[in-house]
PDB file of C-alpha atoms in Angstrom:
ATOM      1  CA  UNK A   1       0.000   0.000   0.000  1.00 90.00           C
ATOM      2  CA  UNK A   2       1.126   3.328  -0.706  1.00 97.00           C
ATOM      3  CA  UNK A   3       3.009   5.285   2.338  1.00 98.00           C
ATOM      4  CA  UNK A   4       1.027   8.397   3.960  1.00 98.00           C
ATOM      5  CA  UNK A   5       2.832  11.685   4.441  1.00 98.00           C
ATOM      6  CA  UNK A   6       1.073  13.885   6.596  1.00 98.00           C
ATOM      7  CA  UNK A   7       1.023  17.722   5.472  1.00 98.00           C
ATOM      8  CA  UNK A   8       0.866  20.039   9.178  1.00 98.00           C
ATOM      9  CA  UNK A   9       1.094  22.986   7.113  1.00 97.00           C
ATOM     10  CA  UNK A  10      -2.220  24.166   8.363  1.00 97.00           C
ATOM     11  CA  UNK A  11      -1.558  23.883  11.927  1.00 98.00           C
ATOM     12  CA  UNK A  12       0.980  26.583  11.722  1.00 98.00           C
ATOM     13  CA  UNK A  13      -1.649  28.650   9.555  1.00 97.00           C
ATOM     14  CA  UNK A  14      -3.877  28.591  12.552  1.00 97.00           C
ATOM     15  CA  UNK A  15      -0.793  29.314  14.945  1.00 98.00           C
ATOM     16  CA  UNK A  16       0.102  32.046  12.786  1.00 97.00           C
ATOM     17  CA  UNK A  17      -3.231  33.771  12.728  1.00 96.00           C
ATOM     18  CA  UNK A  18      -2.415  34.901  16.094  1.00 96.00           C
ATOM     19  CA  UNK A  19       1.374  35.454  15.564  1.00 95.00           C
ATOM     20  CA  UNK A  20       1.509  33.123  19.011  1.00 96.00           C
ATOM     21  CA  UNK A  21       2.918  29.746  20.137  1.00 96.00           C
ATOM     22  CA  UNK A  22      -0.093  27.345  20.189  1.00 97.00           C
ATOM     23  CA  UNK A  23      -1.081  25.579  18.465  1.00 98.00           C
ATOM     24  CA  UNK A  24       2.592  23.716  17.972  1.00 98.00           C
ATOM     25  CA  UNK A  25       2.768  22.123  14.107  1.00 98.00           C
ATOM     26  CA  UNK A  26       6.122  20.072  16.244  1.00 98.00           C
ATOM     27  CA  UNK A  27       2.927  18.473  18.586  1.00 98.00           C
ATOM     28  CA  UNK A  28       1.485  18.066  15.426  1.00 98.00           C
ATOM     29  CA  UNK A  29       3.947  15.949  13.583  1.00 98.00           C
ATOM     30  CA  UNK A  30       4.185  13.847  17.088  1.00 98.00           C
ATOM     31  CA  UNK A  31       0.259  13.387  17.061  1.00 98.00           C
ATOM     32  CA  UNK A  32       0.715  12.131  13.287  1.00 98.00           C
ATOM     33  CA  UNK A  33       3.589   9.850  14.320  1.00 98.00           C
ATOM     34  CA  UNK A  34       1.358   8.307  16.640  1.00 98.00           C
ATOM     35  CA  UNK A  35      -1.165   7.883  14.812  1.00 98.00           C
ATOM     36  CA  UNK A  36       0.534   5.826  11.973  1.00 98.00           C
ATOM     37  CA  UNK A  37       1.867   8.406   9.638  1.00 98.00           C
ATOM     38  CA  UNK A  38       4.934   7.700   7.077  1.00 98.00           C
ATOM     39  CA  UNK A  39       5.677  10.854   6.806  1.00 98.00           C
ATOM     40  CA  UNK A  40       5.632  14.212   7.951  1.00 98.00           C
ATOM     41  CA  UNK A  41       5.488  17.013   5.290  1.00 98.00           C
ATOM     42  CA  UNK A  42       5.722  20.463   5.601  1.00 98.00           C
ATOM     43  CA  UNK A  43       6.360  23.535   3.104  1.00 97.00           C
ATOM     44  CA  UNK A  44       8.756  26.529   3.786  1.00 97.00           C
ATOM     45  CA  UNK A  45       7.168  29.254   1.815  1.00 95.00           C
ATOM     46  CA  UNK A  46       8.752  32.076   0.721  1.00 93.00           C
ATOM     47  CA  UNK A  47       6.957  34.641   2.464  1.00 93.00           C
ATOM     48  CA  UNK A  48       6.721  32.416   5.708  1.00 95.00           C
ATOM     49  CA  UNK A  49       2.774  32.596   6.049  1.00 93.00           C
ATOM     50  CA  UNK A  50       2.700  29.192   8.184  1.00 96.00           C
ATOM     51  CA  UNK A  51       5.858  27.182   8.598  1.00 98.00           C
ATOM     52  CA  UNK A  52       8.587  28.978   9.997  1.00 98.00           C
ATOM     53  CA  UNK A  53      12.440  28.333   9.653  1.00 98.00           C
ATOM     54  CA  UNK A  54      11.980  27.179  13.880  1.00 98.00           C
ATOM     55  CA  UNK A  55       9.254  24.267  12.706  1.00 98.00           C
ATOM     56  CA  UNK A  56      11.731  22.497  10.244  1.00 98.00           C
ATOM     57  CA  UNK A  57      15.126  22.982  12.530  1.00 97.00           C
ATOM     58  CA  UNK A  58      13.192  21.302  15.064  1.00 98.00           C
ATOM     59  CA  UNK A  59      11.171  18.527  13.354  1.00 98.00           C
ATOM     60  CA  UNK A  60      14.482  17.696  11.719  1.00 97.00           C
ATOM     61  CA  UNK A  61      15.960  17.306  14.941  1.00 97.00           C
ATOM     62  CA  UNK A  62      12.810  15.293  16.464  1.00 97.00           C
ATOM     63  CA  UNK A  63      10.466  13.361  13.644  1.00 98.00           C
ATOM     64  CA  UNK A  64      11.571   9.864  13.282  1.00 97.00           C
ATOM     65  CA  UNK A  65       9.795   9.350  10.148  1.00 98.00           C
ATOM     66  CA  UNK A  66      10.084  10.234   6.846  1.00 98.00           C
ATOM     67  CA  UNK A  67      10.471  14.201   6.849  1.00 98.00           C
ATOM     68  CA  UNK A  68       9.687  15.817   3.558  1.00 98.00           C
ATOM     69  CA  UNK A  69      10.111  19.375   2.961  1.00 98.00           C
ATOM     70  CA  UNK A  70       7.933  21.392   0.088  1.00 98.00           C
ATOM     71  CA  UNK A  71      10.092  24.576  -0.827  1.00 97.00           C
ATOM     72  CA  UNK A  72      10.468  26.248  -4.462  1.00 96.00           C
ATOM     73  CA  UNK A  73      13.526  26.939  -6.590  1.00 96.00           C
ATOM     74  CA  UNK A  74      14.353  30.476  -4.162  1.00 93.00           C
ATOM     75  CA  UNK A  75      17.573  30.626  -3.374  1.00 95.00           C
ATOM     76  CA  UNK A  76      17.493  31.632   0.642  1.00 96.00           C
ATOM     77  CA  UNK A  77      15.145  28.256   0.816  1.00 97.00           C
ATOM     78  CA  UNK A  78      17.060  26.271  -0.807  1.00 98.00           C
ATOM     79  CA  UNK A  79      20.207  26.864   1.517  1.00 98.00           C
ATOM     80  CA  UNK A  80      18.402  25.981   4.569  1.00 98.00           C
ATOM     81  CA  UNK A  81      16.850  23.155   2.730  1.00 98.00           C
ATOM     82  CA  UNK A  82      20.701  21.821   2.098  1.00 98.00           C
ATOM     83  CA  UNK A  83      22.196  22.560   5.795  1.00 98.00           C
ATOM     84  CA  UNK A  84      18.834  20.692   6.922  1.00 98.00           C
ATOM     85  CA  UNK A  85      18.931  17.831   5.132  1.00 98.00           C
ATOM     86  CA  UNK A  86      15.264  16.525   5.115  1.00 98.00           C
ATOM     87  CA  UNK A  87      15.389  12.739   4.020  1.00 98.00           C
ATOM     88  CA  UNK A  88      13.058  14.440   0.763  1.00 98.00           C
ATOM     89  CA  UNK A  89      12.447  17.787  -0.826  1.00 98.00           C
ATOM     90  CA  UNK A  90       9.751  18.159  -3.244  1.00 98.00           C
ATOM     91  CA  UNK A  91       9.960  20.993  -5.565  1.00 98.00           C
ATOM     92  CA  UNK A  92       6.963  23.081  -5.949  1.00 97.00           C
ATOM     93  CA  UNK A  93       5.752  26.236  -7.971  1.00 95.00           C
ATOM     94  CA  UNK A  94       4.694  29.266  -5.683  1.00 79.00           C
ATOM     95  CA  UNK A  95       2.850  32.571  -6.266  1.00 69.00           C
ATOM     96  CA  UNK A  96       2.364  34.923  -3.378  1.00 56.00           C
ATOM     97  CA  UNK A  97      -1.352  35.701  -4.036  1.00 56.00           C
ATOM     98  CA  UNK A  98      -2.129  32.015  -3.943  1.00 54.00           C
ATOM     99  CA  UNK A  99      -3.600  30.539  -0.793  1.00 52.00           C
ATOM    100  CA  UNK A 100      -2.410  26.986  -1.577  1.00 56.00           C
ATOM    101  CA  UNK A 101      -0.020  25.639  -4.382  1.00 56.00           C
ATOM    102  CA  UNK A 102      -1.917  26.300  -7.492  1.00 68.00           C
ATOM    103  CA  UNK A 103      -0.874  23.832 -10.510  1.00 82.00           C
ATOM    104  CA  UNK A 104       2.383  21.863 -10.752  1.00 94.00           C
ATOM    105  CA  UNK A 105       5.852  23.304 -11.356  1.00 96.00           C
ATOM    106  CA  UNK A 106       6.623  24.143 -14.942  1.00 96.00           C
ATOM    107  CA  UNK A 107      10.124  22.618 -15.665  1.00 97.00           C
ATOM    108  CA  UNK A 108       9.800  22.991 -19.349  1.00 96.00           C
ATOM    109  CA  UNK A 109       9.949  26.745 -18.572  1.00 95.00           C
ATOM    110  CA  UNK A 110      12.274  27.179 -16.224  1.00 95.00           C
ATOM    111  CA  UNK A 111      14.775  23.669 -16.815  1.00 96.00           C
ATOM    112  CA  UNK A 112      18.295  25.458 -15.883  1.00 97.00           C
ATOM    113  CA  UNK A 113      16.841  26.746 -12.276  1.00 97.00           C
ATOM    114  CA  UNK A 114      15.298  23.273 -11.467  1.00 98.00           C
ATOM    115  CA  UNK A 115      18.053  21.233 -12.651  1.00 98.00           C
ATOM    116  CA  UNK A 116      20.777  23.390 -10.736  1.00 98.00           C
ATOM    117  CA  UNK A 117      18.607  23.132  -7.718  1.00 98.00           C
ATOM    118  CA  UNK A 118      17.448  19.275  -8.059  1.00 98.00           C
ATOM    119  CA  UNK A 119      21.300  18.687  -7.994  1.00 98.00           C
ATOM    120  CA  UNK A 120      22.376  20.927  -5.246  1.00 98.00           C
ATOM    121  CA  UNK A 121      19.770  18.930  -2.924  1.00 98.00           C
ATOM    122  CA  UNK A 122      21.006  15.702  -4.090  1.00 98.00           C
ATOM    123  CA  UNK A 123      24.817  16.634  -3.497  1.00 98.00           C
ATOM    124  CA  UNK A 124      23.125  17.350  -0.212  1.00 98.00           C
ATOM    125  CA  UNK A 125      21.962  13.713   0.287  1.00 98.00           C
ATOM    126  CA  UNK A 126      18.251  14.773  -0.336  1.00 98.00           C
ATOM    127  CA  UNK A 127      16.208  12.811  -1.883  1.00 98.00           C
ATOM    128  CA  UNK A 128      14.186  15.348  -4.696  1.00 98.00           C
ATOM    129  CA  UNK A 129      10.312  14.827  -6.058  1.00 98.00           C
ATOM    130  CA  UNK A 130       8.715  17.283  -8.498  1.00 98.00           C
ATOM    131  CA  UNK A 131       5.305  18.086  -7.787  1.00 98.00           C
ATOM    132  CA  UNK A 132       4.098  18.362 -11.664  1.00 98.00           C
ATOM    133  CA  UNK A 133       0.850  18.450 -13.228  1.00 97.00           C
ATOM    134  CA  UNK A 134      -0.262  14.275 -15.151  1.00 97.00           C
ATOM    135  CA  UNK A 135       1.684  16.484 -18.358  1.00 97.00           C
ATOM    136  CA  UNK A 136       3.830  13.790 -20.424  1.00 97.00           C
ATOM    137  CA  UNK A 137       6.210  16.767 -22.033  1.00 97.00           C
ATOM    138  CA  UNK A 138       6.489  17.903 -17.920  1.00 97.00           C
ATOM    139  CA  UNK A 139       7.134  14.543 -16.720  1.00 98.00           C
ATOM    140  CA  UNK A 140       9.941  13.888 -19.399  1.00 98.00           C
ATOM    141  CA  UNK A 141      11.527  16.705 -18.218  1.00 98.00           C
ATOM    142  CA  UNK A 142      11.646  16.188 -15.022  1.00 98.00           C
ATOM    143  CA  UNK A 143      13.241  12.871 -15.567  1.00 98.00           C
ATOM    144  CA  UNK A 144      15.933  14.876 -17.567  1.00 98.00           C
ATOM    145  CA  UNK A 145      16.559  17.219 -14.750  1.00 98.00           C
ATOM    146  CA  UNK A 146      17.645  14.170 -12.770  1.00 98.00           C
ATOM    147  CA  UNK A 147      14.598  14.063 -10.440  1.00 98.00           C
ATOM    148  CA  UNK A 148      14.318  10.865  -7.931  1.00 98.00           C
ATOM    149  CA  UNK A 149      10.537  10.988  -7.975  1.00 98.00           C
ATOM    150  CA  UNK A 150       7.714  12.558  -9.324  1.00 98.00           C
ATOM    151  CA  UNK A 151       4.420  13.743  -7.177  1.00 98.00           C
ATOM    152  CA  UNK A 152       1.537  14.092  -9.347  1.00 98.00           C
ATOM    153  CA  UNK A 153      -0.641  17.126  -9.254  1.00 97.00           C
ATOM    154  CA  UNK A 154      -4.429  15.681  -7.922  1.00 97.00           C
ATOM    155  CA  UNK A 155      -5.671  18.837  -7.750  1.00 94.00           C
ATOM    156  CA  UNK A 156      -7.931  19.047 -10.998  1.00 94.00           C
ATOM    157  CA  UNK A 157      -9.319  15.680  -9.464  1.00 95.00           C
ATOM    158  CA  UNK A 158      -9.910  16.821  -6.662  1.00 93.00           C
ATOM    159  CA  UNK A 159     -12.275  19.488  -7.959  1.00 90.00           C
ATOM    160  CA  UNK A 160     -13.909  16.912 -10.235  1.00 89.00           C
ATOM    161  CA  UNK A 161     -14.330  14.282  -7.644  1.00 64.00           C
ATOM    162  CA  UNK A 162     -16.637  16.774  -5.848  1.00 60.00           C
ATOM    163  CA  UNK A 163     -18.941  17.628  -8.830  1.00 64.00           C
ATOM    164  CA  UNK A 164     -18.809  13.101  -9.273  1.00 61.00           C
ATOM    165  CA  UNK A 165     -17.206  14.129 -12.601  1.00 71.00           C
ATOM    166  CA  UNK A 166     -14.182  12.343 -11.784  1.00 80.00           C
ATOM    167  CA  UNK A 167     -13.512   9.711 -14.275  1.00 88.00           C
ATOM    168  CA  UNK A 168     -11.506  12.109 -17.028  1.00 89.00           C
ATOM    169  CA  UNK A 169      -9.453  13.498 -14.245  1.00 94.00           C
ATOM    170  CA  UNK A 170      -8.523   9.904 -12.774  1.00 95.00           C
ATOM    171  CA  UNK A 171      -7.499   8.762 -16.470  1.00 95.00           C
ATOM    172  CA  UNK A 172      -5.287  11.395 -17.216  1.00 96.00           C
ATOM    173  CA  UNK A 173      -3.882  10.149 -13.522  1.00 97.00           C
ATOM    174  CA  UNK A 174      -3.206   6.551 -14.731  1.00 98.00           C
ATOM    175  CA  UNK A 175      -1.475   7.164 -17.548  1.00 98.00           C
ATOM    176  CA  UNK A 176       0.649   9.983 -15.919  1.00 98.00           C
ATOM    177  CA  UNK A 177       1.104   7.787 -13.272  1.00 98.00           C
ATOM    178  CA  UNK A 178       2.621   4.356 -15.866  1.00 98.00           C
ATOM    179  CA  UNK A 179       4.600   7.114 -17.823  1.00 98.00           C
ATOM    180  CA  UNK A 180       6.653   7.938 -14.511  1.00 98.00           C
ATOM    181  CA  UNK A 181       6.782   4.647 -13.821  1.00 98.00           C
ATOM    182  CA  UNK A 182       8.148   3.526 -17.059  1.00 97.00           C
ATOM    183  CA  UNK A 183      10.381   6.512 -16.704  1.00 97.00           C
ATOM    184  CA  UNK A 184      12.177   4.855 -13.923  1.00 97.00           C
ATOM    185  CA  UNK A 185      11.058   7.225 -11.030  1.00 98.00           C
ATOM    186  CA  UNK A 186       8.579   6.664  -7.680  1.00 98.00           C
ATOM    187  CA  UNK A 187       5.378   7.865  -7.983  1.00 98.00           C
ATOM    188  CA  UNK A 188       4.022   9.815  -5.342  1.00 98.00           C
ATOM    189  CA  UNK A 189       0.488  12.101  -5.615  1.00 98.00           C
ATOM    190  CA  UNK A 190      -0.908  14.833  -3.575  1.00 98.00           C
ATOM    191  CA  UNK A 191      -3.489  17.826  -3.296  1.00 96.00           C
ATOM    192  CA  UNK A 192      -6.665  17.989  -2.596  1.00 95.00           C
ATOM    193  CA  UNK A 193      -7.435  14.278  -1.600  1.00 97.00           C
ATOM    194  CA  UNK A 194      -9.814  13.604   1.077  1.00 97.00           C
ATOM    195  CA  UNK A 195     -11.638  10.492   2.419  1.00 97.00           C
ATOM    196  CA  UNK A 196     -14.311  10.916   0.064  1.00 94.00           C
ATOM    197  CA  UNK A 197     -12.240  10.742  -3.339  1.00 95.00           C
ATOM    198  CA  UNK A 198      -8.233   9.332  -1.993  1.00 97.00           C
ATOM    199  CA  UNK A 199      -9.271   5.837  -2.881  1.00 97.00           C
ATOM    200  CA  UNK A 200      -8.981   5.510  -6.499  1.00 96.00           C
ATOM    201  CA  UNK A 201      -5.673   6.707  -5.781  1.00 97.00           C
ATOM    202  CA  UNK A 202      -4.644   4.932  -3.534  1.00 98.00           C
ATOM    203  CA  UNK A 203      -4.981   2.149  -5.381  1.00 98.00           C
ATOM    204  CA  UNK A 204      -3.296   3.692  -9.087  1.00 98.00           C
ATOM    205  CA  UNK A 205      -0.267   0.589  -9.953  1.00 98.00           C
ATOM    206  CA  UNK A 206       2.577   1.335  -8.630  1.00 98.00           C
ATOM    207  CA  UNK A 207       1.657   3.977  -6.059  1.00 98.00           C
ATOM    208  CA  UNK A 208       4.250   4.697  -3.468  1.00 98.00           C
ATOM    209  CA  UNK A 209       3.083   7.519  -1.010  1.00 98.00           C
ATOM    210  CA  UNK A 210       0.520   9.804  -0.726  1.00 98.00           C
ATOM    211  CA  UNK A 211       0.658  13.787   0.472  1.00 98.00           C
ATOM    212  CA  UNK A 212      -2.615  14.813   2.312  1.00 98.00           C
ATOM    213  CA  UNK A 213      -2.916  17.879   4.323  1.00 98.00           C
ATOM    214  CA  UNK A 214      -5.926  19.946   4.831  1.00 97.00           C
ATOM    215  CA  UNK A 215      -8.563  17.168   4.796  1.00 98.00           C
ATOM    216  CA  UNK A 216      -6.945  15.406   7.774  1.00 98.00           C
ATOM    217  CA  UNK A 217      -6.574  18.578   9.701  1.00 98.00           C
ATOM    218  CA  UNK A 218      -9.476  19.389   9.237  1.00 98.00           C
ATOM    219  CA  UNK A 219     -11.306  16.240  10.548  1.00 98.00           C
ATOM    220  CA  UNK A 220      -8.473  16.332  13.363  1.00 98.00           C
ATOM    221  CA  UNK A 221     -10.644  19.263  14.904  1.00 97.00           C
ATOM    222  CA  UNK A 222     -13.497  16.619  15.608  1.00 97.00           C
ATOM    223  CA  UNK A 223     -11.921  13.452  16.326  1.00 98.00           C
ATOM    224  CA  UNK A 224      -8.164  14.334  16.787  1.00 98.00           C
ATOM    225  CA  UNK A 225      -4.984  14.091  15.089  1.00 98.00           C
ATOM    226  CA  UNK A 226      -4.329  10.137  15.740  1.00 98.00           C
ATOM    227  CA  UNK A 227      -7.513   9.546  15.162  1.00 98.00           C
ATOM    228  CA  UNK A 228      -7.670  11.551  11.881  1.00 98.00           C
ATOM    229  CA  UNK A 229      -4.444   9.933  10.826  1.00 98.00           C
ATOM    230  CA  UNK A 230      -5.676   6.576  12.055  1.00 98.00           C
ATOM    231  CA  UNK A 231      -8.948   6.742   9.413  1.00 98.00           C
ATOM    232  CA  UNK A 232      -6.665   7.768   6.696  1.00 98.00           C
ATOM    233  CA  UNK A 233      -4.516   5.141   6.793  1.00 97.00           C
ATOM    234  CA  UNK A 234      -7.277   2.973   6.711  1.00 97.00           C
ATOM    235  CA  UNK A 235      -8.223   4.206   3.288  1.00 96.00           C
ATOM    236  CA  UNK A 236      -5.634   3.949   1.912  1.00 96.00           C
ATOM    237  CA  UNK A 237      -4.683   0.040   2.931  1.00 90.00           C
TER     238      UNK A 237
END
């Protein structure tokens, strides 16, 4: 069965809202742990709006899973993303006005920047995904960069799994999905999966671990964070 990384991002958002201490996205990452996570995931923005440079220092220092750190091809991230060493780093496209990731990162247009920083986080002992959109001509290209894996974009399925629309969207997943394996690289997905719609991917040949984030927060609020992690993983297996 496919791993399950654990996204705290939003735990931080809701710490940050109040520019205070609680509630803790490290207690957060523990609570996953517990609860059966793989792995822990967490994304070092640019402009800092949830995870701070504090959160990764110390979950490097204290997660005993899997930690996997979301950061784009910015050059003061990318520096602490080498002197921390996460065992992963998935690269990521980022716009300030966004309120999450929007789309996957276009390495067709912008090859040079993600190649030079795919290999500085390898020469690093990082493992490196690309989060990219089920795009053939993107996927090829990230296997040219040198990537290790490639995390496909669920977000359009997402949407269409709500609507029950979903079939197109899962298609385009499948074959995405036996391209990057054929390609030679792990297949990981992520965004927007929730315990309504993660089964079909779960169960995509070949699938090695699974992002989620905001869904399992947000049930966390009613049941808890084990708990929350605990139905997840059930899904999924």
């Amino acid at each position: 069965m496919p791993s399950l990384g654990v996204n705290i991002d939003h735990v931080a958002t809701v710490r940050q809202a109040r520019m205070t201490n609680e509630p803790d996205p490290i207690w957060a990452a523990t609570l996953a742990e517990l609860g059966g996570a793989d792995g822990i995931t967490l994304h070092l923005r640019e402009d800092r709006r949830h995870i701070q440079d504090r959160d990764l220092h110390l979950m490097r220092q204290t997660v005993a899973v899997k930690l996997n750190l979301e950061l784009a091809c910015d050059e003061e991230v990318l520096k602490i993303a080498c002197e921390a060493r996460p065992y992963q780093a998935t690269l990521v496209p980022e716009r300030r006005e966004e309120v999450t990731t929007e789309g996957g990162l276009d390495v067709l247009g912008g090859r040079k920047r993600v190649a030079e920083a795919v290999k500085r986080l390898q020469d690093a002992g990082v493992v490196v995904s690309l989060f990219l959109d089920p795009d053939t001509a993107q996927i090829e290209a990230g296997q040219a960069v040198g990537a290790d894996a490639i995390e496909l974009h669920t977000g359009a399925y997402a949407r269409a799994a709500a609507e029950s629309s979903s079939e197109r969207e899962l298609e385009s997943l499948l074959s995405a999905g036996q391209f990057v394996r054929e390609a030679g690289l792990t297949l990981h997905s992520g965004h927007g999966l929730t315990y309504r719609n993660v089964r079909p991917i779960a169960e995509m040949p070949g699938m090695c671990e699974l992002n989620i984030g905001h869904s399992i927060i947000s049930r966390a609020i009613m049941v808890g964070l084990e708990q929350a992690v605990r139905d997840m993983k059930q899904l999924i297996s």
